[in-house]
mmCIF file of C-alpha atoms (C1' of nucleotides) in Angstrom:
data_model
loop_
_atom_site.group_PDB
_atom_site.id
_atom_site.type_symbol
_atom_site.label_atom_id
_atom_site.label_comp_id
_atom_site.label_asym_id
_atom_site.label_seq_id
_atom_site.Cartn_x
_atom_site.Cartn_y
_atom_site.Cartn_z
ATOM 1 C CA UNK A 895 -92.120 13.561 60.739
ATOM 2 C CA UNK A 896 -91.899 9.777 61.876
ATOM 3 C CA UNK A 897 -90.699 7.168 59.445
ATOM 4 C CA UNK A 898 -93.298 4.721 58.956
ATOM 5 C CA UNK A 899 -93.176 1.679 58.797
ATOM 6 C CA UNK A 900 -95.324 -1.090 57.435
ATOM 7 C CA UNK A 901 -94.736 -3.770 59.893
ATOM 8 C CA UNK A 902 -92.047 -4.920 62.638
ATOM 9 C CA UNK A 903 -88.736 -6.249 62.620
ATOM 10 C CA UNK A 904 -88.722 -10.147 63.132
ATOM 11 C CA UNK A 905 -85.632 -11.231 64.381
ATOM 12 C CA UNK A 906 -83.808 -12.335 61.356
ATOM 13 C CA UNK A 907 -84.562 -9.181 59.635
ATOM 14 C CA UNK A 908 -82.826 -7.228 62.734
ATOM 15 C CA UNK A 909 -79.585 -8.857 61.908
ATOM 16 C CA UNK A 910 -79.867 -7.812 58.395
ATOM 17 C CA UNK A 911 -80.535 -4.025 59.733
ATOM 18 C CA UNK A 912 -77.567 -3.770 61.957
ATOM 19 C CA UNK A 913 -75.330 -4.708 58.872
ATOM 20 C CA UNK A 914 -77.289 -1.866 56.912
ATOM 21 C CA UNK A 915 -76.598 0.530 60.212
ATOM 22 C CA UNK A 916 -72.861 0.078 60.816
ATOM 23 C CA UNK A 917 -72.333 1.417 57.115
ATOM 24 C CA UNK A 918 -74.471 4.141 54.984
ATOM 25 C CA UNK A 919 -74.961 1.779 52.401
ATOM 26 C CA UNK A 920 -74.090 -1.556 51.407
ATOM 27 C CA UNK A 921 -74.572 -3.840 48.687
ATOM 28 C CA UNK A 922 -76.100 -6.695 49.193
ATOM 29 C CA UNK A 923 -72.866 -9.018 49.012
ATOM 30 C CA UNK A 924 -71.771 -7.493 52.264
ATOM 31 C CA UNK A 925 -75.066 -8.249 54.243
ATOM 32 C CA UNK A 926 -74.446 -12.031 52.967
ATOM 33 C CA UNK A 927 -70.878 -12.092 53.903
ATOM 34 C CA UNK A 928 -71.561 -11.104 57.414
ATOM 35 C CA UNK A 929 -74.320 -13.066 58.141
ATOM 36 C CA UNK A 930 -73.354 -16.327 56.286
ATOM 37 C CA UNK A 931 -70.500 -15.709 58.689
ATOM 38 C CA UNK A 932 -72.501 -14.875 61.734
ATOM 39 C CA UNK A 933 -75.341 -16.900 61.709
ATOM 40 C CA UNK A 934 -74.488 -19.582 59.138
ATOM 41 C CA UNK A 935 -77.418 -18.733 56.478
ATOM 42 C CA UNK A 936 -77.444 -18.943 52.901
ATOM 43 C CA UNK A 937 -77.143 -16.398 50.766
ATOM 44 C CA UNK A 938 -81.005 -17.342 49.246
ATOM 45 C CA UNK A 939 -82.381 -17.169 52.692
ATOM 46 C CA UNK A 940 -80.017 -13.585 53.525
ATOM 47 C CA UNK A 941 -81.742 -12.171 49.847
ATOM 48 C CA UNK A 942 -85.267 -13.197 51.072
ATOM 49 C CA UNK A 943 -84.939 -11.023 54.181
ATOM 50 C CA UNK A 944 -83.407 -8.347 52.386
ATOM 51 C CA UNK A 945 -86.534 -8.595 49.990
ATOM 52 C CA UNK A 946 -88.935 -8.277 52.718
ATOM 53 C CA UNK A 947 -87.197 -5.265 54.478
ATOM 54 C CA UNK A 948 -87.602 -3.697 51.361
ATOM 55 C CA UNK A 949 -90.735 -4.568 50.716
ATOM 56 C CA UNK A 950 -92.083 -3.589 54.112
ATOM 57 C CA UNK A 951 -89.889 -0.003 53.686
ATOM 58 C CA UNK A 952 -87.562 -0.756 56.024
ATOM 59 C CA UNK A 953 -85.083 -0.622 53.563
ATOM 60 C CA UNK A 954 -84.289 1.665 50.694
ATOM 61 C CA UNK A 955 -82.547 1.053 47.177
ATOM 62 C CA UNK A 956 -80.191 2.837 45.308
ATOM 63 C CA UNK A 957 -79.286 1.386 42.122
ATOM 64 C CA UNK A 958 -75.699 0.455 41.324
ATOM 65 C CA UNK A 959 -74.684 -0.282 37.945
ATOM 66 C CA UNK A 960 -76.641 -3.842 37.905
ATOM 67 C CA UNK A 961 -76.460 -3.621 42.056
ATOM 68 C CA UNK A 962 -78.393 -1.876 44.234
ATOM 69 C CA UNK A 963 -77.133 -0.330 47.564
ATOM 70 C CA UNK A 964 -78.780 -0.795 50.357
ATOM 71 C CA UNK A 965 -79.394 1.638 53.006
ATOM 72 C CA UNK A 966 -81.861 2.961 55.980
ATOM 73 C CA UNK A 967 -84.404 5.915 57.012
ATOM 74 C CA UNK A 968 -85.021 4.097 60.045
ATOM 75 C CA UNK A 969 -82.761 5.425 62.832
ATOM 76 C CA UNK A 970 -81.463 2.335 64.943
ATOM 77 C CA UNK A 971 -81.919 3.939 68.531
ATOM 78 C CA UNK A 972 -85.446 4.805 67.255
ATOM 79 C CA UNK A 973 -86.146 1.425 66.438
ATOM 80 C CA UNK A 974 -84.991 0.082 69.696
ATOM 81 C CA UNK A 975 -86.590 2.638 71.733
ATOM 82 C CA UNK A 976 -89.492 1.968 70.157
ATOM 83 C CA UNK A 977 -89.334 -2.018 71.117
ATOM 84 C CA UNK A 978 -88.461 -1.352 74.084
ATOM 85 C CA UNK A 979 -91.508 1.046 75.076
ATOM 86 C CA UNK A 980 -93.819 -1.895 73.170
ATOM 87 C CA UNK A 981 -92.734 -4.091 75.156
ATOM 88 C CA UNK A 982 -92.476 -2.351 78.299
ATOM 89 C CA UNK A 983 -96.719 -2.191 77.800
ATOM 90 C CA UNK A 984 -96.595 -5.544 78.744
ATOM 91 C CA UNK A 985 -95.344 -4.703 82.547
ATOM 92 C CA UNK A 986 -96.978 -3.064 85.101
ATOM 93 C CA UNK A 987 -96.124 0.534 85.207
ATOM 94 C CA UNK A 988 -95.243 0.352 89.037
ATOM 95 C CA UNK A 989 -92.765 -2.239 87.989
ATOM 96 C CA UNK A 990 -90.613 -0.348 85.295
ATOM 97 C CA UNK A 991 -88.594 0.723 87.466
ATOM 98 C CA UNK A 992 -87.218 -2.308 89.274
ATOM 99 C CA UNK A 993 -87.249 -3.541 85.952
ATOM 100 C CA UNK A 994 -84.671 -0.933 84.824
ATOM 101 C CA UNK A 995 -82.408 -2.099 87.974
ATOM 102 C CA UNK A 996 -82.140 -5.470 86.706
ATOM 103 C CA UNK A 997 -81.028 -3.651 83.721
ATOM 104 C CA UNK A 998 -78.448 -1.836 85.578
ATOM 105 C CA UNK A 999 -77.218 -4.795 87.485
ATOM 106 C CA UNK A 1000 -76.813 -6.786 84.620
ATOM 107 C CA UNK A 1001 -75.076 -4.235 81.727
ATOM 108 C CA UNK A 1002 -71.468 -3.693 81.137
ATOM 109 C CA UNK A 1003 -71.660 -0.110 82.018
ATOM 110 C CA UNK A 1004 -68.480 3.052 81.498
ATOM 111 C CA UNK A 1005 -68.040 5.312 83.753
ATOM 112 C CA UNK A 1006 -69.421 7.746 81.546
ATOM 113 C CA UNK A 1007 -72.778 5.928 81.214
ATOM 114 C CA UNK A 1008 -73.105 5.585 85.116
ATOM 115 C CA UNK A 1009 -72.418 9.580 85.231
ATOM 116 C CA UNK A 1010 -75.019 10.030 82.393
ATOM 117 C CA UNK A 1011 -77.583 7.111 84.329
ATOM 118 C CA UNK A 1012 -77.088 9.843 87.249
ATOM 119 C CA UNK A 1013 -77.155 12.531 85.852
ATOM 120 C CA UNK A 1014 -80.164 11.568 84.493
ATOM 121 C CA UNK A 1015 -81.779 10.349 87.261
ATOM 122 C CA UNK A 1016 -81.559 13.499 89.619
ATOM 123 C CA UNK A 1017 -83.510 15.273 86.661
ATOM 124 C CA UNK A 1018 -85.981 12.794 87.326
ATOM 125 C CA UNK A 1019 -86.206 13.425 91.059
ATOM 126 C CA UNK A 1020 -87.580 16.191 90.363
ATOM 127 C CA UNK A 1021 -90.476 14.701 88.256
ATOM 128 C CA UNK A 1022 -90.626 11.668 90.320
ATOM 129 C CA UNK A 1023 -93.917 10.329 92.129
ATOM 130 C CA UNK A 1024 -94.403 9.170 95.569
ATOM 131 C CA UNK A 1025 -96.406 6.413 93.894
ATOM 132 C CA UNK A 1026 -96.555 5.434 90.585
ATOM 133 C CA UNK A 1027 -100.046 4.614 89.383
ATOM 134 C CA UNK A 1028 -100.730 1.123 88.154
ATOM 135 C CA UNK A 1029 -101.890 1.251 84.475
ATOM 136 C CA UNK A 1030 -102.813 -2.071 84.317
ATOM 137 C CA UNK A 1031 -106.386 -3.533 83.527
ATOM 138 C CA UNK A 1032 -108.590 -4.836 86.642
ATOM 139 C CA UNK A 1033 -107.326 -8.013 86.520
ATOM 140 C CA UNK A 1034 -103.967 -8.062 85.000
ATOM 141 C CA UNK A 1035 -101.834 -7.183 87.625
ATOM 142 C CA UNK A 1036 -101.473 -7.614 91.776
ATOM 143 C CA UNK A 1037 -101.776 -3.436 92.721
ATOM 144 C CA UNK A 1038 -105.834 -4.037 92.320
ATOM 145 C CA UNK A 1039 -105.649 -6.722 95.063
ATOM 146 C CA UNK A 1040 -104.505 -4.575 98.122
ATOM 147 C CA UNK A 1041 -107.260 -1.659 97.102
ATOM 148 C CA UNK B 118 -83.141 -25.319 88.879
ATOM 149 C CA UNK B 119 -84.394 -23.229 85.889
ATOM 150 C CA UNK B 120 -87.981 -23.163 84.357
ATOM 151 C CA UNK B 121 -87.426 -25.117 81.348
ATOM 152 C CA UNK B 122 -90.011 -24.087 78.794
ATOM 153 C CA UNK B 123 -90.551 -25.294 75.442
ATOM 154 C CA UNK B 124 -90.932 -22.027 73.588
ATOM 155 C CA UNK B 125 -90.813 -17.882 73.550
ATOM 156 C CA UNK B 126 -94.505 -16.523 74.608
ATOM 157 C CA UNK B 127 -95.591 -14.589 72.224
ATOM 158 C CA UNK B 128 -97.070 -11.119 72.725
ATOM 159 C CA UNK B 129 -100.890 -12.457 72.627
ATOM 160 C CA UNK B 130 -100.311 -15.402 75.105
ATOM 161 C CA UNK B 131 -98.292 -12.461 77.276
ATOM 162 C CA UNK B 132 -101.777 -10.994 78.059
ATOM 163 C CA UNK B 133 -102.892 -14.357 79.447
ATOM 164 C CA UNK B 134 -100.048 -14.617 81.435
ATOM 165 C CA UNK B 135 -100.319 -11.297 83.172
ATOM 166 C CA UNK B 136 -103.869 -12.433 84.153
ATOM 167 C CA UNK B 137 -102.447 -15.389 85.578
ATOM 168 C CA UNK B 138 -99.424 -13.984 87.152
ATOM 169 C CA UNK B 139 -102.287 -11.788 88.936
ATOM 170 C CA UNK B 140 -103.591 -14.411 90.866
ATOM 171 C CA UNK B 141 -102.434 -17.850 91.707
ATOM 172 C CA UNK B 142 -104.824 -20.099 90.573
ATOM 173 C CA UNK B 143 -107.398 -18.825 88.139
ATOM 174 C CA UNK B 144 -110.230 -20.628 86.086
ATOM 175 C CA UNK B 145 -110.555 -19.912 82.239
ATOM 176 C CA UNK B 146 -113.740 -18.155 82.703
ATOM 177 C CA UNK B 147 -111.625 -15.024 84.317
ATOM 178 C CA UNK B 148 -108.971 -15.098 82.061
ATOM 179 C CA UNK B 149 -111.909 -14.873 79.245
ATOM 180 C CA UNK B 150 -113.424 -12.050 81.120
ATOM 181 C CA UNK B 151 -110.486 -10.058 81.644
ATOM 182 C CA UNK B 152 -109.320 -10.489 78.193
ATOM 183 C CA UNK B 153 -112.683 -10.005 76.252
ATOM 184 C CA UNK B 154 -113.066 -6.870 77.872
ATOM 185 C CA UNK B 155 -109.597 -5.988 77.644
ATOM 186 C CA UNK B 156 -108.546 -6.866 73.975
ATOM 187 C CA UNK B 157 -112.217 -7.840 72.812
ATOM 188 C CA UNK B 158 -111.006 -11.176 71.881
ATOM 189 C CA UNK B 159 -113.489 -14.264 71.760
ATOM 190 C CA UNK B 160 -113.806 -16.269 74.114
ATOM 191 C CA UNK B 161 -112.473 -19.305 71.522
ATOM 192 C CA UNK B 162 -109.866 -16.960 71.090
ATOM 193 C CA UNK B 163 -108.669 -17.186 74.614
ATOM 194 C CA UNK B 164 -108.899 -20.398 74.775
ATOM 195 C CA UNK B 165 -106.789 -21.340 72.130
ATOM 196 C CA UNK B 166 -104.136 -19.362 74.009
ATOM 197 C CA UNK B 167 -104.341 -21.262 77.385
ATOM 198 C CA UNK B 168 -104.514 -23.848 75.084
ATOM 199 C CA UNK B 169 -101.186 -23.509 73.553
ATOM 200 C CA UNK B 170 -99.401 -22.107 77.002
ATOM 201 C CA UNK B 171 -100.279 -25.362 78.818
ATOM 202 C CA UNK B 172 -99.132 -27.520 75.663
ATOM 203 C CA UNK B 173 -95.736 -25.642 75.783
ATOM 204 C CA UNK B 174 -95.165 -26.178 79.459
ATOM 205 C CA UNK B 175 -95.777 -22.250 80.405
ATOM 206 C CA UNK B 176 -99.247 -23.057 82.384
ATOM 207 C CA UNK B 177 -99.712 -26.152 84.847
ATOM 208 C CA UNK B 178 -103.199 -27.330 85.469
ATOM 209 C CA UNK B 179 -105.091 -28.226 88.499
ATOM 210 C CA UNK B 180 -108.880 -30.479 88.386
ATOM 211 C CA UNK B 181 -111.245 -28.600 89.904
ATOM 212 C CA UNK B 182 -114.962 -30.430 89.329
ATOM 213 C CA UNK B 183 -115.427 -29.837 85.844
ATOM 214 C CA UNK B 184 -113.014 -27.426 85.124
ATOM 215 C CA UNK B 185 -108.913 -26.943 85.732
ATOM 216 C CA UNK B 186 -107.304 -23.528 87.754
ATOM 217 C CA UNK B 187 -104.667 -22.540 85.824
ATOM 218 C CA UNK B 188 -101.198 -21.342 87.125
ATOM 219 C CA UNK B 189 -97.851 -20.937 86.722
ATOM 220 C CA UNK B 190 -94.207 -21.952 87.457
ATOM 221 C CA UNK B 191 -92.698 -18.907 85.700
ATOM 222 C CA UNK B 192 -92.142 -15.984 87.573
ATOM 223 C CA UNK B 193 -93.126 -12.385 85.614
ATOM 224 C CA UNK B 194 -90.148 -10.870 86.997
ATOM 225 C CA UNK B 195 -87.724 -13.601 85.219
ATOM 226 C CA UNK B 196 -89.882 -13.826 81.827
ATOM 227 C CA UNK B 197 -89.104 -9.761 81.508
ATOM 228 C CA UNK B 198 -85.873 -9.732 82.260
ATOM 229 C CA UNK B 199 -85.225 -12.992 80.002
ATOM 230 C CA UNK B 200 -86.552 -11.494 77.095
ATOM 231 C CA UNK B 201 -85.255 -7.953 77.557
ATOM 232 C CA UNK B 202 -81.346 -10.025 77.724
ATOM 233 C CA UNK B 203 -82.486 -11.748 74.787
ATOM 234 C CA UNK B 204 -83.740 -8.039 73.179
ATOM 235 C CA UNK B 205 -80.264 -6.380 74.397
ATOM 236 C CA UNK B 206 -78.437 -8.883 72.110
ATOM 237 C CA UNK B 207 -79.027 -7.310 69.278
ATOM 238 C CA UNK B 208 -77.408 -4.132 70.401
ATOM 239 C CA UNK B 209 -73.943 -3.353 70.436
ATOM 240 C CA UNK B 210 -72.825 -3.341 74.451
ATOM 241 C CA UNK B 211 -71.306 0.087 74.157
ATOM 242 C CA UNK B 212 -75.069 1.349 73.638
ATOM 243 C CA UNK B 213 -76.705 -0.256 76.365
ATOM 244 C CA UNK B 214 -75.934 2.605 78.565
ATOM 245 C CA UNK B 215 -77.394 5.194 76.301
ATOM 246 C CA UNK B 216 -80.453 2.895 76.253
ATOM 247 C CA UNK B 217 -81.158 2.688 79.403
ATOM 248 C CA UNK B 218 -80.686 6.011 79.473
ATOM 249 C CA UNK B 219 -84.161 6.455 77.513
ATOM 250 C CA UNK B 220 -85.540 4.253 79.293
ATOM 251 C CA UNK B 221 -84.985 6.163 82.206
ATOM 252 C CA UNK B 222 -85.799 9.544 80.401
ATOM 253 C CA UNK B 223 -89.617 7.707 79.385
ATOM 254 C CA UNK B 224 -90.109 6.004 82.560
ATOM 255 C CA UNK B 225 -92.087 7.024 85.325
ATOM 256 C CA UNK B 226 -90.513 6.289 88.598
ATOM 257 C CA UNK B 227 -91.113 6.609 92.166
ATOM 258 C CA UNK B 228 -88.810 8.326 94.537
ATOM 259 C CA UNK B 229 -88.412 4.859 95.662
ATOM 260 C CA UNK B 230 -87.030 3.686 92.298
ATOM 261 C CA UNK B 231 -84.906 6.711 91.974
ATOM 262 C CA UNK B 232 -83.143 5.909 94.841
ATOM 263 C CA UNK B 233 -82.580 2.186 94.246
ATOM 264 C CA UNK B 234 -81.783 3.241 90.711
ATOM 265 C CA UNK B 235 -78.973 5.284 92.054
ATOM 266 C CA UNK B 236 -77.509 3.034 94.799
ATOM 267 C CA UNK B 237 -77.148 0.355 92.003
ATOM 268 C CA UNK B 238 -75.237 3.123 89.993
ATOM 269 C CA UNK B 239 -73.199 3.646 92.967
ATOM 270 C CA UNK B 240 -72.588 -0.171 93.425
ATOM 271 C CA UNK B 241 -71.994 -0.476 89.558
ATOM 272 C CA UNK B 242 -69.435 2.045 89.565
ATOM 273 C CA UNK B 243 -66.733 0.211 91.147
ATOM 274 C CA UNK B 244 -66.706 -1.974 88.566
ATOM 275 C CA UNK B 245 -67.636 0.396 85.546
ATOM 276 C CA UNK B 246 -65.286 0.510 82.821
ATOM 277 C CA UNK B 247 -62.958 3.077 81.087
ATOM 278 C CA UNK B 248 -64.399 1.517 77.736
ATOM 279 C CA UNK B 249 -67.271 -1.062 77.043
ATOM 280 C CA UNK B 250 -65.795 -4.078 75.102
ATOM 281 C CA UNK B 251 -67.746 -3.680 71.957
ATOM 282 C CA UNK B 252 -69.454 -7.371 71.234
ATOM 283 C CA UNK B 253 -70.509 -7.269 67.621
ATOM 284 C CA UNK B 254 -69.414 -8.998 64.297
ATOM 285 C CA UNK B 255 -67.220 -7.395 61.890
ATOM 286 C CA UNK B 256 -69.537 -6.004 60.243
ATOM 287 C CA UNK B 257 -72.418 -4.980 62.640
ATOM 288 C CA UNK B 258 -71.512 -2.512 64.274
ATOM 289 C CA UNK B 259 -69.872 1.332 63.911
ATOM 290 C CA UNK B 260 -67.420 0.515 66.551
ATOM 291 C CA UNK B 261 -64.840 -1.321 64.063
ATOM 292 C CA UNK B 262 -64.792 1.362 61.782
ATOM 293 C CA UNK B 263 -62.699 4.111 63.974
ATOM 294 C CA UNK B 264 -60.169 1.219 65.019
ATOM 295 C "C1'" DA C 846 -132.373 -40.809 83.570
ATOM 296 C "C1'" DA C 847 -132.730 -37.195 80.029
ATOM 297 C "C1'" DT C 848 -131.548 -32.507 79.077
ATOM 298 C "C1'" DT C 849 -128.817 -28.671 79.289
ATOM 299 C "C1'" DA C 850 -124.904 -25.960 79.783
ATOM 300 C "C1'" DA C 851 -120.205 -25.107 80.568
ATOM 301 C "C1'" DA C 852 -115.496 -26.029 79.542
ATOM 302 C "C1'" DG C 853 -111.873 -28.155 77.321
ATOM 303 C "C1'" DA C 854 -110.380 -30.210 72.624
ATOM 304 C "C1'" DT C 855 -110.374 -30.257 67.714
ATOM 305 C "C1'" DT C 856 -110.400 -28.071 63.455
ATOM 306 C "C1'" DA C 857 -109.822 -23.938 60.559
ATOM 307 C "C1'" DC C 858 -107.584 -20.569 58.117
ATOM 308 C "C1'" DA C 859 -104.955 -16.688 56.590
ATOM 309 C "C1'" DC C 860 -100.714 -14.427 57.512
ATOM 310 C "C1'" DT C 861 -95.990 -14.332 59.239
ATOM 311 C "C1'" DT C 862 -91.454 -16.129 59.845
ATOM 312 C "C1'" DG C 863 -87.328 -18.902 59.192
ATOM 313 C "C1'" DT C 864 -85.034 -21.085 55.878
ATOM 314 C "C1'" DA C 865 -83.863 -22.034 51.213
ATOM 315 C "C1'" DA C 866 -83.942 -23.624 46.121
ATOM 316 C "C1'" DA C 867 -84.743 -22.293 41.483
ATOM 317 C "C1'" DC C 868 -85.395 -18.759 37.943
ATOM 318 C "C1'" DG C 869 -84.428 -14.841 34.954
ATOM 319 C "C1'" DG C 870 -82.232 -10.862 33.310
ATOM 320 C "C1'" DA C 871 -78.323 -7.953 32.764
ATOM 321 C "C1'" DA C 872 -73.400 -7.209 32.823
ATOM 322 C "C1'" DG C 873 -68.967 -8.718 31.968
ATOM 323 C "C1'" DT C 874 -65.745 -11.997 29.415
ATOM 324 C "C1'" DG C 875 -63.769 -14.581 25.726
ATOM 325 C "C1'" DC D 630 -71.967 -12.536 19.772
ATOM 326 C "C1'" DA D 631 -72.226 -16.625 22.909
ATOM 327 C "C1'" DC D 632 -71.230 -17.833 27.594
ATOM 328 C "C1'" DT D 633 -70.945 -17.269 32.189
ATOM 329 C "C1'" DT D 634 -71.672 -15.014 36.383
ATOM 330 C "C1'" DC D 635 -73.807 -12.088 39.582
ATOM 331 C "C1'" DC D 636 -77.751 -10.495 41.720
ATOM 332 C "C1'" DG D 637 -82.444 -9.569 42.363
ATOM 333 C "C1'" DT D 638 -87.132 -12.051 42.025
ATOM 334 C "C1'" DT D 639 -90.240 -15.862 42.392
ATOM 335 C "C1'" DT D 640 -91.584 -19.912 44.405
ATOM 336 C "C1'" DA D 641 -91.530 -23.232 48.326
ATOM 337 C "C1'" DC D 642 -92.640 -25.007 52.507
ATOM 338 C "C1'" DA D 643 -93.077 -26.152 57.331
ATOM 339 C "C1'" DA D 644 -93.859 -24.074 61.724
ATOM 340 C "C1'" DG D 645 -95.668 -20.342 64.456
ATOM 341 C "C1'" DT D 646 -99.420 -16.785 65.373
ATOM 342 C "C1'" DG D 647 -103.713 -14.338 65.661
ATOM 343 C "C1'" DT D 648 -108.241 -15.163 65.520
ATOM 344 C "C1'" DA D 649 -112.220 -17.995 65.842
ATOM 345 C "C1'" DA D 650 -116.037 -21.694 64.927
ATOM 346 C "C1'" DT D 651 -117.458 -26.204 66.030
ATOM 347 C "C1'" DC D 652 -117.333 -30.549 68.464
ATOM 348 C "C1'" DT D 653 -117.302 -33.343 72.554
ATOM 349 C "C1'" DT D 654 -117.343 -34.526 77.065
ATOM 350 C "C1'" DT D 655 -119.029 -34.299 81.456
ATOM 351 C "C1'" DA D 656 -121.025 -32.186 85.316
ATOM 352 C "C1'" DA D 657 -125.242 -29.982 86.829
ATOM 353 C "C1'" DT D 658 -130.245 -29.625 86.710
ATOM 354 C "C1'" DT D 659 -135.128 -31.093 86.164
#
DNA sequence: AATTAAAGATTACACTTGTAAACGGAAGTG
DNA sequence: CACTTCCGTTTACAAGTGTAATCTTTAATT
């Protein structure tokens, strides 16, 4: 059971989403307060991407006397996982995993998420390759140059 | 001395940057080839995009007889991690551990990465913290609720 | 030199996105 | 009950995007 989705997340509609996640639901009044705040939008342009989350399902409706609440199916760390591995189809798989260094080099990190990183990683010792095969097209990517 | 480029690349130009990335100099008529067969796009189609990422400064252009080799100033490497920062902003910096942590999970690796993976956990655990500073608005995240 | 063919430039066009004003209906207030 | 206010809906509009046809220039060929 995945929640679908009509269409992505554009930027602007993200911010509106991460209001919706840090509560269960929300009228819209909130959404506008923290993001006239943040961002410096009117309220018009705030209702127009509430409209289209809803409209695209991203968003559901509960009706409030003459309000609606506002709340979400879609589970945040879904949604980012799932941007991430979209956009991670744009690198080389040999790459990935340099990729996730920079990652590492550049987070704020607890000691907890290091232990969990490693922990982590010596499960994936286990599965790891002595080569990671290049996924990219002929082409698209340096591994096809030196055979 | 940063790449200054006029705008984001978006995810069809991406594909004709990979091609270019993969060589140093290329002529249209391989970035057509590799991206008709790839994506089936028309050849128009591909040229509109070279089009547009030499108009916004992403692709510089070199006369060669009749036609130009196409390259680039902008390293892959620095694109990706650019627009994975930019990504990570819309998550609260306590989670960035725990998404890495997919990424890990998904990722295949080498033995190679594995280990570079873990000496930079090593490294980034003298400076790990008890707690991650959470960075979000009032309003955006769970982390002002409890406190 | 005239003809052809390749390659870049121009035009097209619908849909999306960012940003917002204006409208309309229902609920609350006097 | 009339008036106001709140809130969702409709309309707006320029810029960006995906996708592509057509035009134009210029080099290559006969």
């Amino acid at each position: 059971m995945t929640i679908e989705m009509d269409k992505d997340i554009t930027n602007a509609e993200w911010e509106v989403m991460r209001v919706v996640w840090a509560q269960t639901e929300v009228p819209s009044q909130v959404i506008i307060d923290v993001l006239t705040d943040k961002r410096g939008w009117k309220e018009p342009t705030i209702k127009t991407l509430i409209g289209r989350l809803v409209k695209k399902g991203a968003l559901k409706t509960r009706k409030d006397g003459r309000k609606f609440l506002y709340s979400t199916d879609i589970k945040e760390d879904t949604l980012v996982n799932e941007t991430l591995d979209q956009f991670f189809h744009n690198i080389c798989s040999k790459d990935i995993g340099k990729t996730i260094g920079v990652l590492i080099d550049e987070a704020m990190l607890s000691h907890d998420d290091v232990a969990l990183l490693k922990e982590k990683l010596i499960q994936k010792e286990a599965v790891a390759y002595d080569t990671v095969p290049c996924n990219c097209m002929k082409g698209q990517c340096q591994c096809h140059h030196h055979r």
